[in-house]
CSV table of C-alpha atoms and ligand atoms in Angstrom, one decimal:
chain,number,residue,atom,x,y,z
A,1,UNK,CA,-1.3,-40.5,-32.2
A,2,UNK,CA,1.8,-41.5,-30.7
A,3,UNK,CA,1.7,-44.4,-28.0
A,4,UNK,CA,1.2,-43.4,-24.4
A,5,UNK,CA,4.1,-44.4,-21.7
A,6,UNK,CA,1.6,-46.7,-20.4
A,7,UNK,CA,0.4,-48.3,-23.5
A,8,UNK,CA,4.1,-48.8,-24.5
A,9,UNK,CA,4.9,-50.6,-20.8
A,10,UNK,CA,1.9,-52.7,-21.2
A,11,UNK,CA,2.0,-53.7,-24.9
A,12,UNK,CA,5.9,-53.8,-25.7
A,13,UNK,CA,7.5,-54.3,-22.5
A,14,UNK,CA,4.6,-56.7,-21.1
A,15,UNK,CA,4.2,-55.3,-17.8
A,16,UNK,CA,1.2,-54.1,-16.2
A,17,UNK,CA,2.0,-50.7,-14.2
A,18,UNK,CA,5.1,-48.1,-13.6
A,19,UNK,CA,6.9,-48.9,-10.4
A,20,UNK,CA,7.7,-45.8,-8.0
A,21,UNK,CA,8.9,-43.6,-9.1
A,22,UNK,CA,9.7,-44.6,-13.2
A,23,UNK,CA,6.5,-43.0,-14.3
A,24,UNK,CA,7.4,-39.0,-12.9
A,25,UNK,CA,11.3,-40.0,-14.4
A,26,UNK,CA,9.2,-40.8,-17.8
A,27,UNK,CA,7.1,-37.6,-17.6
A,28,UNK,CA,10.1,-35.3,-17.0
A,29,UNK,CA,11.8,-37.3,-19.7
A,30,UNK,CA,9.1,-36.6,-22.3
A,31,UNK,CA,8.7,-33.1,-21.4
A,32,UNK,CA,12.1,-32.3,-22.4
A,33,UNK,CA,13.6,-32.2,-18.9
A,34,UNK,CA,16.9,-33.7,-17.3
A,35,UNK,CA,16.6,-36.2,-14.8
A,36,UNK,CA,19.1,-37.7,-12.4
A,37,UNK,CA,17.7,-41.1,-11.2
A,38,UNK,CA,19.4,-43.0,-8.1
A,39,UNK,CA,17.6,-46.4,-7.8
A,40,UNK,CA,19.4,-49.6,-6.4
A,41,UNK,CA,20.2,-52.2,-8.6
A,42,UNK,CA,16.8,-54.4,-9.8
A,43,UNK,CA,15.2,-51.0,-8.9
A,44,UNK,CA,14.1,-50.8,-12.8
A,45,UNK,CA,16.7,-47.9,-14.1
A,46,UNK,CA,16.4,-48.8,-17.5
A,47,UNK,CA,12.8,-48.5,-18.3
A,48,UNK,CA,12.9,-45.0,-17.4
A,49,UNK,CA,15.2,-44.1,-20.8
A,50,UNK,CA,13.3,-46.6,-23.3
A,51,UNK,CA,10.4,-46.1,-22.5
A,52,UNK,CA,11.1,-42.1,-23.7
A,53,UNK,CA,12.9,-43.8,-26.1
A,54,UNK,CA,10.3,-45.5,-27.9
A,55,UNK,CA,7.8,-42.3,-27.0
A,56,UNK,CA,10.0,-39.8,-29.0
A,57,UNK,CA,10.5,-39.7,-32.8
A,58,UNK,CA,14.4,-40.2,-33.4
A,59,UNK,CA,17.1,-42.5,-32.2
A,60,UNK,CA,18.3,-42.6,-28.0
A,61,UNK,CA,21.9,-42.8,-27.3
A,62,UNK,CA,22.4,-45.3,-24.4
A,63,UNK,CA,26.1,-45.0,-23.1
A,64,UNK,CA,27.4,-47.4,-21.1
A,65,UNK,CA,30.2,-48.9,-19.4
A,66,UNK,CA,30.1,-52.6,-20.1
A,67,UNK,CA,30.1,-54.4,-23.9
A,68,UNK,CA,28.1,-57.2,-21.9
A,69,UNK,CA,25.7,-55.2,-20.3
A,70,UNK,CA,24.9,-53.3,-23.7
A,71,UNK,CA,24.5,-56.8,-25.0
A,72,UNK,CA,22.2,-58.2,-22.7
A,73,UNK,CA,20.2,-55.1,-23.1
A,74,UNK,CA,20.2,-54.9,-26.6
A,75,UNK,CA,19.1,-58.8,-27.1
A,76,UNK,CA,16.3,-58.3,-24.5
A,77,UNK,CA,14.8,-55.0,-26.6
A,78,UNK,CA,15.0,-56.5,-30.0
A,79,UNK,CA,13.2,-59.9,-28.2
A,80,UNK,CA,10.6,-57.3,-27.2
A,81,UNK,CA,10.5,-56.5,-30.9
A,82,UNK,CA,12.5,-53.3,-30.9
A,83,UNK,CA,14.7,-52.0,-33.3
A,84,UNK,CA,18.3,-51.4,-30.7
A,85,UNK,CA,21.6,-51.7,-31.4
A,86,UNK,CA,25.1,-51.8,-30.2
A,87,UNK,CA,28.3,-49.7,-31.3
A,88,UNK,CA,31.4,-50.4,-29.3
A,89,UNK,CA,34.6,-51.7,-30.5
A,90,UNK,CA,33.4,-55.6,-30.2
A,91,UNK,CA,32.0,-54.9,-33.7
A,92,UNK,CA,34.1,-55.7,-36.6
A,93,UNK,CA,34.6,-52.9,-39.4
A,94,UNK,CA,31.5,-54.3,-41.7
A,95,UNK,CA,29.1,-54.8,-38.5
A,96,UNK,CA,30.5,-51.4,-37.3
A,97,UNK,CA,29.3,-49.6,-40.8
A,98,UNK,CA,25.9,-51.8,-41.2
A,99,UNK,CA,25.2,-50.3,-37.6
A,100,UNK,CA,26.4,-46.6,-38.9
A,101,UNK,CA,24.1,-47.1,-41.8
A,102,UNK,CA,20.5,-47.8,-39.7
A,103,UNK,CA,21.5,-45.0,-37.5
A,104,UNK,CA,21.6,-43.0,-40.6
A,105,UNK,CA,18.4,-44.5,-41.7
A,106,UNK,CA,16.6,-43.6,-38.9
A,107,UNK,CA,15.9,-47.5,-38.5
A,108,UNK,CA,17.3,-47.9,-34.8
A,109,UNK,CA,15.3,-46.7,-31.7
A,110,UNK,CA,17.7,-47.0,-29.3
A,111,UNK,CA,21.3,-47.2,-30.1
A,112,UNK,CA,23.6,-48.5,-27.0
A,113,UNK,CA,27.4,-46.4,-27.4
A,114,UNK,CA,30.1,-46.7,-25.6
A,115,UNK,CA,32.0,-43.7,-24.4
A,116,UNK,CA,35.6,-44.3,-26.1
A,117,UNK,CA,33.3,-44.6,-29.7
A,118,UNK,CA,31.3,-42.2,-28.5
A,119,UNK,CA,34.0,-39.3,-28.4
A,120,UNK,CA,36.0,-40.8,-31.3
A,121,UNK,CA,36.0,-41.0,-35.0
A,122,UNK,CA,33.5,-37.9,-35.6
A,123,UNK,CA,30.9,-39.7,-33.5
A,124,UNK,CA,29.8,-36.6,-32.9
A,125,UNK,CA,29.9,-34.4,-35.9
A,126,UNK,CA,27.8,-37.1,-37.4
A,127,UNK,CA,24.9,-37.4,-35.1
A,128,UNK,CA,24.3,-33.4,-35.1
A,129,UNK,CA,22.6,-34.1,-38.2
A,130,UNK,CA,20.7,-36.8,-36.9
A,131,UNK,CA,17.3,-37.0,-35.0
A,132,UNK,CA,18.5,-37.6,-31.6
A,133,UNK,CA,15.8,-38.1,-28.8
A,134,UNK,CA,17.5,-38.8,-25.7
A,135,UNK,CA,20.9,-38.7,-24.3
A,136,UNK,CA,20.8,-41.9,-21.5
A,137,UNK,CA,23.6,-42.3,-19.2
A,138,UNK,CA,23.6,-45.5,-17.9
A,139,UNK,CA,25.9,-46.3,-14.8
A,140,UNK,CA,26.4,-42.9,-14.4
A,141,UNK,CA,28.6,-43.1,-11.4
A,142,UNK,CA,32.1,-43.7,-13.7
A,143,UNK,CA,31.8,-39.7,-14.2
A,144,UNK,CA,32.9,-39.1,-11.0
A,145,UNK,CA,36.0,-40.4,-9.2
A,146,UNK,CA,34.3,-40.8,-5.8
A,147,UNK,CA,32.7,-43.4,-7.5
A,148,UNK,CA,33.4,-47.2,-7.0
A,149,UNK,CA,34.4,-47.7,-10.7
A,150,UNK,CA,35.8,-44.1,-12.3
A,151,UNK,CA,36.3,-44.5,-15.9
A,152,UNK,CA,38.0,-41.3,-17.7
A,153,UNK,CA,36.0,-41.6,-21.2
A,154,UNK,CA,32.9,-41.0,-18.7
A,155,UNK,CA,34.2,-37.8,-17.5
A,156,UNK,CA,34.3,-36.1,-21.3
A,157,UNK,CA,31.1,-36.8,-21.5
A,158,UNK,CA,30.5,-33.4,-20.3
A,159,UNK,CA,30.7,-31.7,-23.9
A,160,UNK,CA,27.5,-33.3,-24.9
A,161,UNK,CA,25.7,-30.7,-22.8
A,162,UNK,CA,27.8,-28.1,-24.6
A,163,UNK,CA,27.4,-29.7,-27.9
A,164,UNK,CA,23.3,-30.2,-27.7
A,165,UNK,CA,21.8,-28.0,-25.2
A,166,UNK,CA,18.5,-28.8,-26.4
A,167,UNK,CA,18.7,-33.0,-26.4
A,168,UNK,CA,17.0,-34.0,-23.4
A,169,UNK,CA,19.8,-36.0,-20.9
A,170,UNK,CA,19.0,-38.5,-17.7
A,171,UNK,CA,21.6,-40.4,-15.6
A,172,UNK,CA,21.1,-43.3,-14.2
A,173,UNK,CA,23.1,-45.1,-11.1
A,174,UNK,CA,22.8,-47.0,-8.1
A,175,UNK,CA,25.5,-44.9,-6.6
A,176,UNK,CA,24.2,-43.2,-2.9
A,177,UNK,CA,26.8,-41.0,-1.7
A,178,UNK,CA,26.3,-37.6,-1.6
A,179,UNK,CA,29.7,-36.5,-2.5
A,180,UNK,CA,29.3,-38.6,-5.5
A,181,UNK,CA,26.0,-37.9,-6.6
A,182,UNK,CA,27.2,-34.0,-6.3
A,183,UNK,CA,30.0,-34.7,-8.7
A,184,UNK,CA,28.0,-36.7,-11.5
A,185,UNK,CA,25.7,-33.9,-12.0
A,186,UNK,CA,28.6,-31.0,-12.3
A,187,UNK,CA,30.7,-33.0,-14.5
A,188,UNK,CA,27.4,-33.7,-16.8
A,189,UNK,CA,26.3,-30.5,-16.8
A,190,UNK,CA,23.1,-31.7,-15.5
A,191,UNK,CA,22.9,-28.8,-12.8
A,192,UNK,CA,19.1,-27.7,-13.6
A,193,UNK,CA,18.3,-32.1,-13.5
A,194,UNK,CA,15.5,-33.1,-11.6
A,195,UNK,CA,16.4,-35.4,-9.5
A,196,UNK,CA,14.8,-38.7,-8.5
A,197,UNK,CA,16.2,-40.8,-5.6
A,198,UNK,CA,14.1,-43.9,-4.8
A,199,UNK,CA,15.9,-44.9,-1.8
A,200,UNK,CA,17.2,-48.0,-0.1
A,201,UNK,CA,14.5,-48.3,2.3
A,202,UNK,CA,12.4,-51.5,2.4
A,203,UNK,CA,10.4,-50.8,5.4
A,204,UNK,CA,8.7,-54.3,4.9
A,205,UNK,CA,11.5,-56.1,5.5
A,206,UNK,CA,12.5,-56.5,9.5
A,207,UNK,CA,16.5,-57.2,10.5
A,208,UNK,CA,17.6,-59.0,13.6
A,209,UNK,CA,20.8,-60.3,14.6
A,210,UNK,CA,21.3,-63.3,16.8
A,211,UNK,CA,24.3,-64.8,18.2
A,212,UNK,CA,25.7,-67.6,16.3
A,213,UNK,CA,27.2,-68.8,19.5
A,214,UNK,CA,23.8,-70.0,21.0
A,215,UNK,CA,22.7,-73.3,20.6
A,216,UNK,CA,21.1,-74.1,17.0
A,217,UNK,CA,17.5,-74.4,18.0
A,218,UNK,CA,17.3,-70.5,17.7
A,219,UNK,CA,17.3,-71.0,14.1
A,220,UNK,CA,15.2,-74.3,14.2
A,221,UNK,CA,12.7,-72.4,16.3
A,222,UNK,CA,12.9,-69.1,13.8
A,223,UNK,CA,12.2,-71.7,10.8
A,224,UNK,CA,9.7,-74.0,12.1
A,225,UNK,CA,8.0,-70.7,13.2
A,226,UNK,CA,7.5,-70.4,9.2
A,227,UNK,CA,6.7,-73.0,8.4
A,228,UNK,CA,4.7,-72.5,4.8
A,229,UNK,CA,6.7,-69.7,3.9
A,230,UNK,CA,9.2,-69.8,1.7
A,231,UNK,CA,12.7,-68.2,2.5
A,232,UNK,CA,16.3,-68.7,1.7
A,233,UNK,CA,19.1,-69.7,4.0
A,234,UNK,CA,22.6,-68.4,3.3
A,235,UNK,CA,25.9,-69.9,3.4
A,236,UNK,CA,29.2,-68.9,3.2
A,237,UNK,CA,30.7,-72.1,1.2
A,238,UNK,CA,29.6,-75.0,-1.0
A,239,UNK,CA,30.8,-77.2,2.4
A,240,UNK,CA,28.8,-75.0,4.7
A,241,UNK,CA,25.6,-75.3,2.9
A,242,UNK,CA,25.6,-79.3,2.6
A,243,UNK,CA,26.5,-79.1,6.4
A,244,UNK,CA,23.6,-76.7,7.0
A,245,UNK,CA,21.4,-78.4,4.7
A,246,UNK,CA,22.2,-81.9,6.8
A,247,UNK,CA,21.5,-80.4,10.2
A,248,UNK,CA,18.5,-78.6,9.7
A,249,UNK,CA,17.2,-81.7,8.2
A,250,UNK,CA,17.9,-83.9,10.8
A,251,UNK,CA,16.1,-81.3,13.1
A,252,UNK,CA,13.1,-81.9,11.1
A,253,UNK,CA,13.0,-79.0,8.9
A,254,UNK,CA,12.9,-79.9,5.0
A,255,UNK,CA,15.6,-77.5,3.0
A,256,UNK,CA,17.4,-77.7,0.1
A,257,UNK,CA,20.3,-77.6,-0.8
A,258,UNK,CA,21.9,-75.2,-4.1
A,259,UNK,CA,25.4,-74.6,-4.6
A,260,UNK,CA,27.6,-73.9,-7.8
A,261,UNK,CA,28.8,-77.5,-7.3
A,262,UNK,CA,26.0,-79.4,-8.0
A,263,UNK,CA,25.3,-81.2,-11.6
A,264,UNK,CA,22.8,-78.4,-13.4
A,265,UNK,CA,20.3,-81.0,-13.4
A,266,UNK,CA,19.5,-81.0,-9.6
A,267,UNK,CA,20.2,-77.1,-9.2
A,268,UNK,CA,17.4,-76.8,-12.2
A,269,UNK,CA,15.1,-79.4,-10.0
A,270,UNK,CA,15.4,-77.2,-6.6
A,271,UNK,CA,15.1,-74.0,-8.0
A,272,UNK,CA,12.0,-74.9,-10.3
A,273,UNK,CA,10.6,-76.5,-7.0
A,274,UNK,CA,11.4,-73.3,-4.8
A,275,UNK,CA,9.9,-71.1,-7.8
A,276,UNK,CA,6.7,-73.5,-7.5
A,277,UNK,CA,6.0,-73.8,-4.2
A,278,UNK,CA,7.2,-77.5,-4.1
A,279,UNK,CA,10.3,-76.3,-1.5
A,280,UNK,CA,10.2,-74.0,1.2
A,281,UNK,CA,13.4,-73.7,2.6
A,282,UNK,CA,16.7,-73.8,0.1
A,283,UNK,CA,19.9,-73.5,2.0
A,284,UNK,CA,22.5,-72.0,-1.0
A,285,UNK,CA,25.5,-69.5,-1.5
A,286,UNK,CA,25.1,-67.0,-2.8
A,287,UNK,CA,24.8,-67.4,-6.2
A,288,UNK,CA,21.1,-68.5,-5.4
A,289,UNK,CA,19.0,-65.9,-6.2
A,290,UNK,CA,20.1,-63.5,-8.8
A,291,UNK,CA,18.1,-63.6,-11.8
A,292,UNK,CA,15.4,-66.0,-9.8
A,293,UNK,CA,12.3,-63.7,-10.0
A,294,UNK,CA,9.9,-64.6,-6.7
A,295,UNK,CA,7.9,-62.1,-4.9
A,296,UNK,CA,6.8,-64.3,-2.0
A,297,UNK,CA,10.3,-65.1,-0.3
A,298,UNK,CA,9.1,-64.4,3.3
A,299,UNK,CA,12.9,-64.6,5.3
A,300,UNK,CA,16.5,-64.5,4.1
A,301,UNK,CA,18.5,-66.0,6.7
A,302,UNK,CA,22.6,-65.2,6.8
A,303,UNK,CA,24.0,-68.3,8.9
A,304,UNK,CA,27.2,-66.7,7.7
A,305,UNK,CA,28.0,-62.8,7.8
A,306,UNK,CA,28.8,-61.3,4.1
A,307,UNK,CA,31.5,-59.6,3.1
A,308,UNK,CA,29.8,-56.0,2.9
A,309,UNK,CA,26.8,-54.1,3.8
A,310,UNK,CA,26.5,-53.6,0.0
A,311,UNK,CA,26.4,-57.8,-0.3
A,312,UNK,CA,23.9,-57.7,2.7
A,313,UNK,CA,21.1,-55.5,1.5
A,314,UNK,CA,21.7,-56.9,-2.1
A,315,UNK,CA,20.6,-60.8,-0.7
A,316,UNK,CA,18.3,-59.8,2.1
A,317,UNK,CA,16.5,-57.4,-0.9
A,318,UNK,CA,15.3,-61.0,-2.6
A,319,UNK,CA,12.8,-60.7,0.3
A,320,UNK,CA,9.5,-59.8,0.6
A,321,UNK,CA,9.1,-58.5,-2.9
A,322,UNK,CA,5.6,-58.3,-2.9
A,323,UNK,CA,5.8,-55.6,-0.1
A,324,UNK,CA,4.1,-58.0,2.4
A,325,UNK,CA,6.2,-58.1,5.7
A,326,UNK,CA,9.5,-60.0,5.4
A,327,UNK,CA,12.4,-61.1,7.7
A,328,UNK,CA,16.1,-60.8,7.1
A,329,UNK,CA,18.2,-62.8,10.3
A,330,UNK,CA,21.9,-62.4,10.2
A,331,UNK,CA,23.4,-64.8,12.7
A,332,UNK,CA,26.4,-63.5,14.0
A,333,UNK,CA,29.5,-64.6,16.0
A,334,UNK,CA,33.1,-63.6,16.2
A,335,UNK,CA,34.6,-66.9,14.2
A,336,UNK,CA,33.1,-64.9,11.0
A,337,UNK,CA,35.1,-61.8,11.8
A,338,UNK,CA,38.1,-64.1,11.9
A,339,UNK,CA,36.8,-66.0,8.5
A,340,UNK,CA,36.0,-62.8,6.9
A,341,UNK,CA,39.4,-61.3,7.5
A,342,UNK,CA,41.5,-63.7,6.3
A,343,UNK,CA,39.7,-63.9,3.6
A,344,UNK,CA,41.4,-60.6,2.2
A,345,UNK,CA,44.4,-59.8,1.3
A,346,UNK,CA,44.7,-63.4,-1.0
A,347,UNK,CA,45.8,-61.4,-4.4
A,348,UNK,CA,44.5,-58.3,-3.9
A,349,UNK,CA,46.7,-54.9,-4.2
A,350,UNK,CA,46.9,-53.1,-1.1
A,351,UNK,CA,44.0,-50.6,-1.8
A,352,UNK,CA,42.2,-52.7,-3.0
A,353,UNK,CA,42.7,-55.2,0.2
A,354,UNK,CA,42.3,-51.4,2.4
A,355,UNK,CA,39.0,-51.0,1.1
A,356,UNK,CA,37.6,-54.7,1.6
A,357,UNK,CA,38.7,-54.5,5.1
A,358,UNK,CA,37.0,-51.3,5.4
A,359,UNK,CA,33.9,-52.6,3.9
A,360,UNK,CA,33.9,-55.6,6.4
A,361,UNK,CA,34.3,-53.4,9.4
A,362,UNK,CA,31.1,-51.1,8.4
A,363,UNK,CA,29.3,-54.7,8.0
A,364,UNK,CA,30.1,-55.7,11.1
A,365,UNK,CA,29.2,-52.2,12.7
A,366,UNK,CA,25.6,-53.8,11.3
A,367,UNK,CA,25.9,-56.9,12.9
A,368,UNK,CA,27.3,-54.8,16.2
A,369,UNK,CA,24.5,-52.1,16.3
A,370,UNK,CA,23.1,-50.5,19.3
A,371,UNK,CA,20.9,-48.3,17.3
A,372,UNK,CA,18.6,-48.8,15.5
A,373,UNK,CA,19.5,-51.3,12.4
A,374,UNK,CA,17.8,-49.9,9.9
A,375,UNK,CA,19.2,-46.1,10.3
A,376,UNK,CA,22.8,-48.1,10.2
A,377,UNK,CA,21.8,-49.8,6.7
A,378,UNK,CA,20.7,-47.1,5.1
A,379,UNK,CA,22.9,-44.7,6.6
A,380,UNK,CA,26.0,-46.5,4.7
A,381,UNK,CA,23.9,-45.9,1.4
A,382,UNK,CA,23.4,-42.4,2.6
A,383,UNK,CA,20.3,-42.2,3.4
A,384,UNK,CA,18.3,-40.6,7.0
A,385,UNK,CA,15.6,-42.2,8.1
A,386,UNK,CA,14.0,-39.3,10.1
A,387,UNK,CA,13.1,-41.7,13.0
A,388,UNK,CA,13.9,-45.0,14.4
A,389,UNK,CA,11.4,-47.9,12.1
A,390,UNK,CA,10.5,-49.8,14.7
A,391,UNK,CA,10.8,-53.1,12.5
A,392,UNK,CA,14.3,-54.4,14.1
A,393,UNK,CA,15.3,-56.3,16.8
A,394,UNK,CA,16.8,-53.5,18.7
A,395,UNK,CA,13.6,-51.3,17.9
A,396,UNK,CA,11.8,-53.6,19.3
A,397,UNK,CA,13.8,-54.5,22.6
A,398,UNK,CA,16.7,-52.0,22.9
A,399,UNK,CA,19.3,-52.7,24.7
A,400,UNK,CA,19.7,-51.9,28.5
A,401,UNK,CA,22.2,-49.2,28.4
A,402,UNK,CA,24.9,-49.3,30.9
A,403,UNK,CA,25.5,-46.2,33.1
A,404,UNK,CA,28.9,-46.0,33.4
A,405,UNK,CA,28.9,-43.0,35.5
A,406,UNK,CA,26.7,-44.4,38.3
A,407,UNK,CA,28.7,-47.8,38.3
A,408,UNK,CA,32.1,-45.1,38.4
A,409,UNK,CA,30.7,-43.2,41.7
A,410,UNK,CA,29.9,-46.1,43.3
A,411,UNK,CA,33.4,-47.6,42.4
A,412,UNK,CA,35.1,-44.2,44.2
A,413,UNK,CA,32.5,-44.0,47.4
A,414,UNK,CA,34.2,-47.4,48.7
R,501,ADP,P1,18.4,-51.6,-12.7
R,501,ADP,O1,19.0,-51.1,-14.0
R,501,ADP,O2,17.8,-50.5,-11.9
R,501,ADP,O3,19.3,-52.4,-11.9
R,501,ADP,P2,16.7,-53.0,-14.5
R,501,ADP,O4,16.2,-51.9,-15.4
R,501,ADP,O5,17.7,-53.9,-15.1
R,501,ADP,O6,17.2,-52.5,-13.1
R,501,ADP,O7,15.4,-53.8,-14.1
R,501,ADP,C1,15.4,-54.8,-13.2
R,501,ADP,C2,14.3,-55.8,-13.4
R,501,ADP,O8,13.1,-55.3,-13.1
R,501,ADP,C3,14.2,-56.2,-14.9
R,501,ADP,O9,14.0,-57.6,-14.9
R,501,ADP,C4,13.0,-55.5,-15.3
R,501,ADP,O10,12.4,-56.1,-16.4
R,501,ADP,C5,12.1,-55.4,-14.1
R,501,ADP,N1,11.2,-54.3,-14.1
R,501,ADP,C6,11.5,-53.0,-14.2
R,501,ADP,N2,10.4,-52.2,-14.2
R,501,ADP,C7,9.4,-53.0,-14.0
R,501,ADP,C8,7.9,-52.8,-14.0
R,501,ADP,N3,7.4,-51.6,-14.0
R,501,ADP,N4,7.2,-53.9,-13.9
R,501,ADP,C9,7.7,-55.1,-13.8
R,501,ADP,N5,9.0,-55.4,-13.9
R,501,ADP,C10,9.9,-54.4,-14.0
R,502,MG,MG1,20.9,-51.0,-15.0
């Protein structure tokens, strides 16, 4: 009897349950459906195609955009002990015909393509006589030139509907907007796709904003507040976090400090120690934190405001993992604004400079909010929260508004 999804998540993969919603995205997988997945990055997209993968008999065609993200993906299967492979044009004409020959074979489970390879050299005609399971889309957002990263091989990818109506297909991005999302499933031809969007929300995690401009003890007080939890404190430079680092020290509060200019040894020593337990608070740029697996981080504090919204929720997501309640503070003040926009424009083409400025301005909308911050987050991704969360600062105290008409009448009665 063929292996279970759950069996296969526990004994190949190693990991214990499905997380919302990957197991339904299996199900419809297996059942011969198509499914459109929308799950933010580090959501777990990629389960949800080799999982089916390994379920079926045959060989799933992965497509994807990036020779180093096929790579990555293809070394981390075959560590798992599964038979994967790559064929893009990093392969040299012997590896390229050695990876031909397995597919032939029947020996690969999951063979990574990418599109150019895909569409070229009788790609096609060949696999029509092969046992294909599954037709995964990874990065599916390239179809569709509302996207952030249109790529024009994507867009033929249409004809594999018209070529194998009966090859089950799911596509897979972290791509919210509407407009987008619309497009991706015409151009696929993935109209009658169920579709599965785990959205943004992380209703555990609670956003405030404080002025920057108020004296430093507001942070001091926030930390030493926390004390035994662990959280991260985010800087905008390698200078600002030693400075950070130094005054939150000398106000009594142990932190780290982790930036891309420290020897490997030390950045090795704080980020086992944060992993362990050992240090609480790590002060860091932002290259702290990707790839660094802990559940428990408790805050994530900005001192300086990112670039984008889509930077924002990407840090602040590194807390509160294990769904316990979590903090993200921004601390805000008009010297970033000023920091932030100079900051474009150094290189850049116009459009591309247009677009940064653009992003900056929806960020600080964020920092700026009246309403309620959450509906503001999740509202750039394109999401509606149907009612205010009541886990953000200006849930929980909203500000006074200011009647302007009353304030107008009395200016005009004297
Ligand atoms: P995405 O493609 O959505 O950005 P990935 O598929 O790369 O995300 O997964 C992100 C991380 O989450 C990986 O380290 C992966 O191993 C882990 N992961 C995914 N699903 C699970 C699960 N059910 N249990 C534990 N870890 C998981
Ligand atoms: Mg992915």
């Amino acid at each position: 009897m063929p292996a279970s999804p759950i069996q296969i998540l526990n004994d190949v993969f190693g990991f214990k349950s499905f997380r919302s919603p990957q197991q339904e995205i299996v199900e419809t997988v297996l059942s011969g459906r198509d499914a459109f997945v929308l799950m933010p990055t580090g959501g777990g997209k990629s389960l949800c195609y080799q999982v089916p993968a390994l379920c079926f008999p045959g060989t799933a065609l992965v497509i994807s955009p990036l020779i180093s993200l096929m790579k990555d993906q293809v070394d981390a299967l075959r560590e798992n002990g599964i038979s994967a492979a790559c064929y893009n044009s990093a392969l040299g004409e012997a590896e390229a015909r050695r990876v031909l020959a397995q597919l032939h074979a029947g020996e690969l489970k999951l063979l990574y393509v990418a599109p150019e390879r895909l569409l070229s050299d009788g790609f096609l005609e060949r696999i029509k006589q092969l046992p294909i399971s599954l037709f995964a889309i990874d990065e599916a957002h390239c179809v569709s030139q509302w996207g952030h990263d249109f790529r024009p091989e994507y867009a033929q990818l249409g004809v594999l509907r018209e070529i194998f109506p009966e090859i089950p297909m799911i596509a897979l991005t972290a791509t919210a907007d509407a407009q987008t999302r619309g497009d991706i499933l015409s151009r696929l031809g993935l109209q009658g796709a169920t579709c599965y969007c785990a959205g943004f929300d992380r209703p555990n995690i609670r956003y405030s904003v404080i002025d920057k401009n108020k004296p430093f003890s507001q942070l001091t007080g926030f930390l030493s507040s926390r004390k035994d939890e662990a959280g991260i404190v985010y800087a905008l430079s390698r200078k600002r976090v030693e400075e950070v680092a130094k005054k939150l020290c000398a106000a009594g509060i142990k932190a780290a400090a982790y930036h891309a200019g420290l020897p490997d040894k030390e950045r090795h020593r704080v980020q086992d120690a944060f992993l362990k337990d050992d240090i609480k608070i790590v002060v860091a740029t932002v290259a702290f934190g990707m790839g660094i697996d802990k559940s428990n981080v408790r805050f994530v504090v900005h001192y300086d405001m990112p670039k984008s919204i889509e930077s924002y929720y990407q840090e602040t997501g590194r807390a509160g993992r294990d769904g316990l309640p979590a903090d993200a503070l921004l601390l805000f003040g008009y010297g970033d604004v000023a920091v932030a926009r100079g900051l474009i424009g150094n290189g850049g083409n116009a459009e591309q400079n247009r677009i940064e400025l653009h992003k900056l301005n929806c960020m600080i909308g964020f920092a700026e909010a009246q309403t309620c911050r959450r509906r503001v987050l999740l509202g750039y991704f394109g999401d509606r929260l149907e009612q205010d969360c009541g886990n953000c600062d200006i849930c929980e105290s909203p500000p006074e508004r200011f009647d302007a008409t009353e304030d107008a009448q009395k200016a005009l009665s004297c």
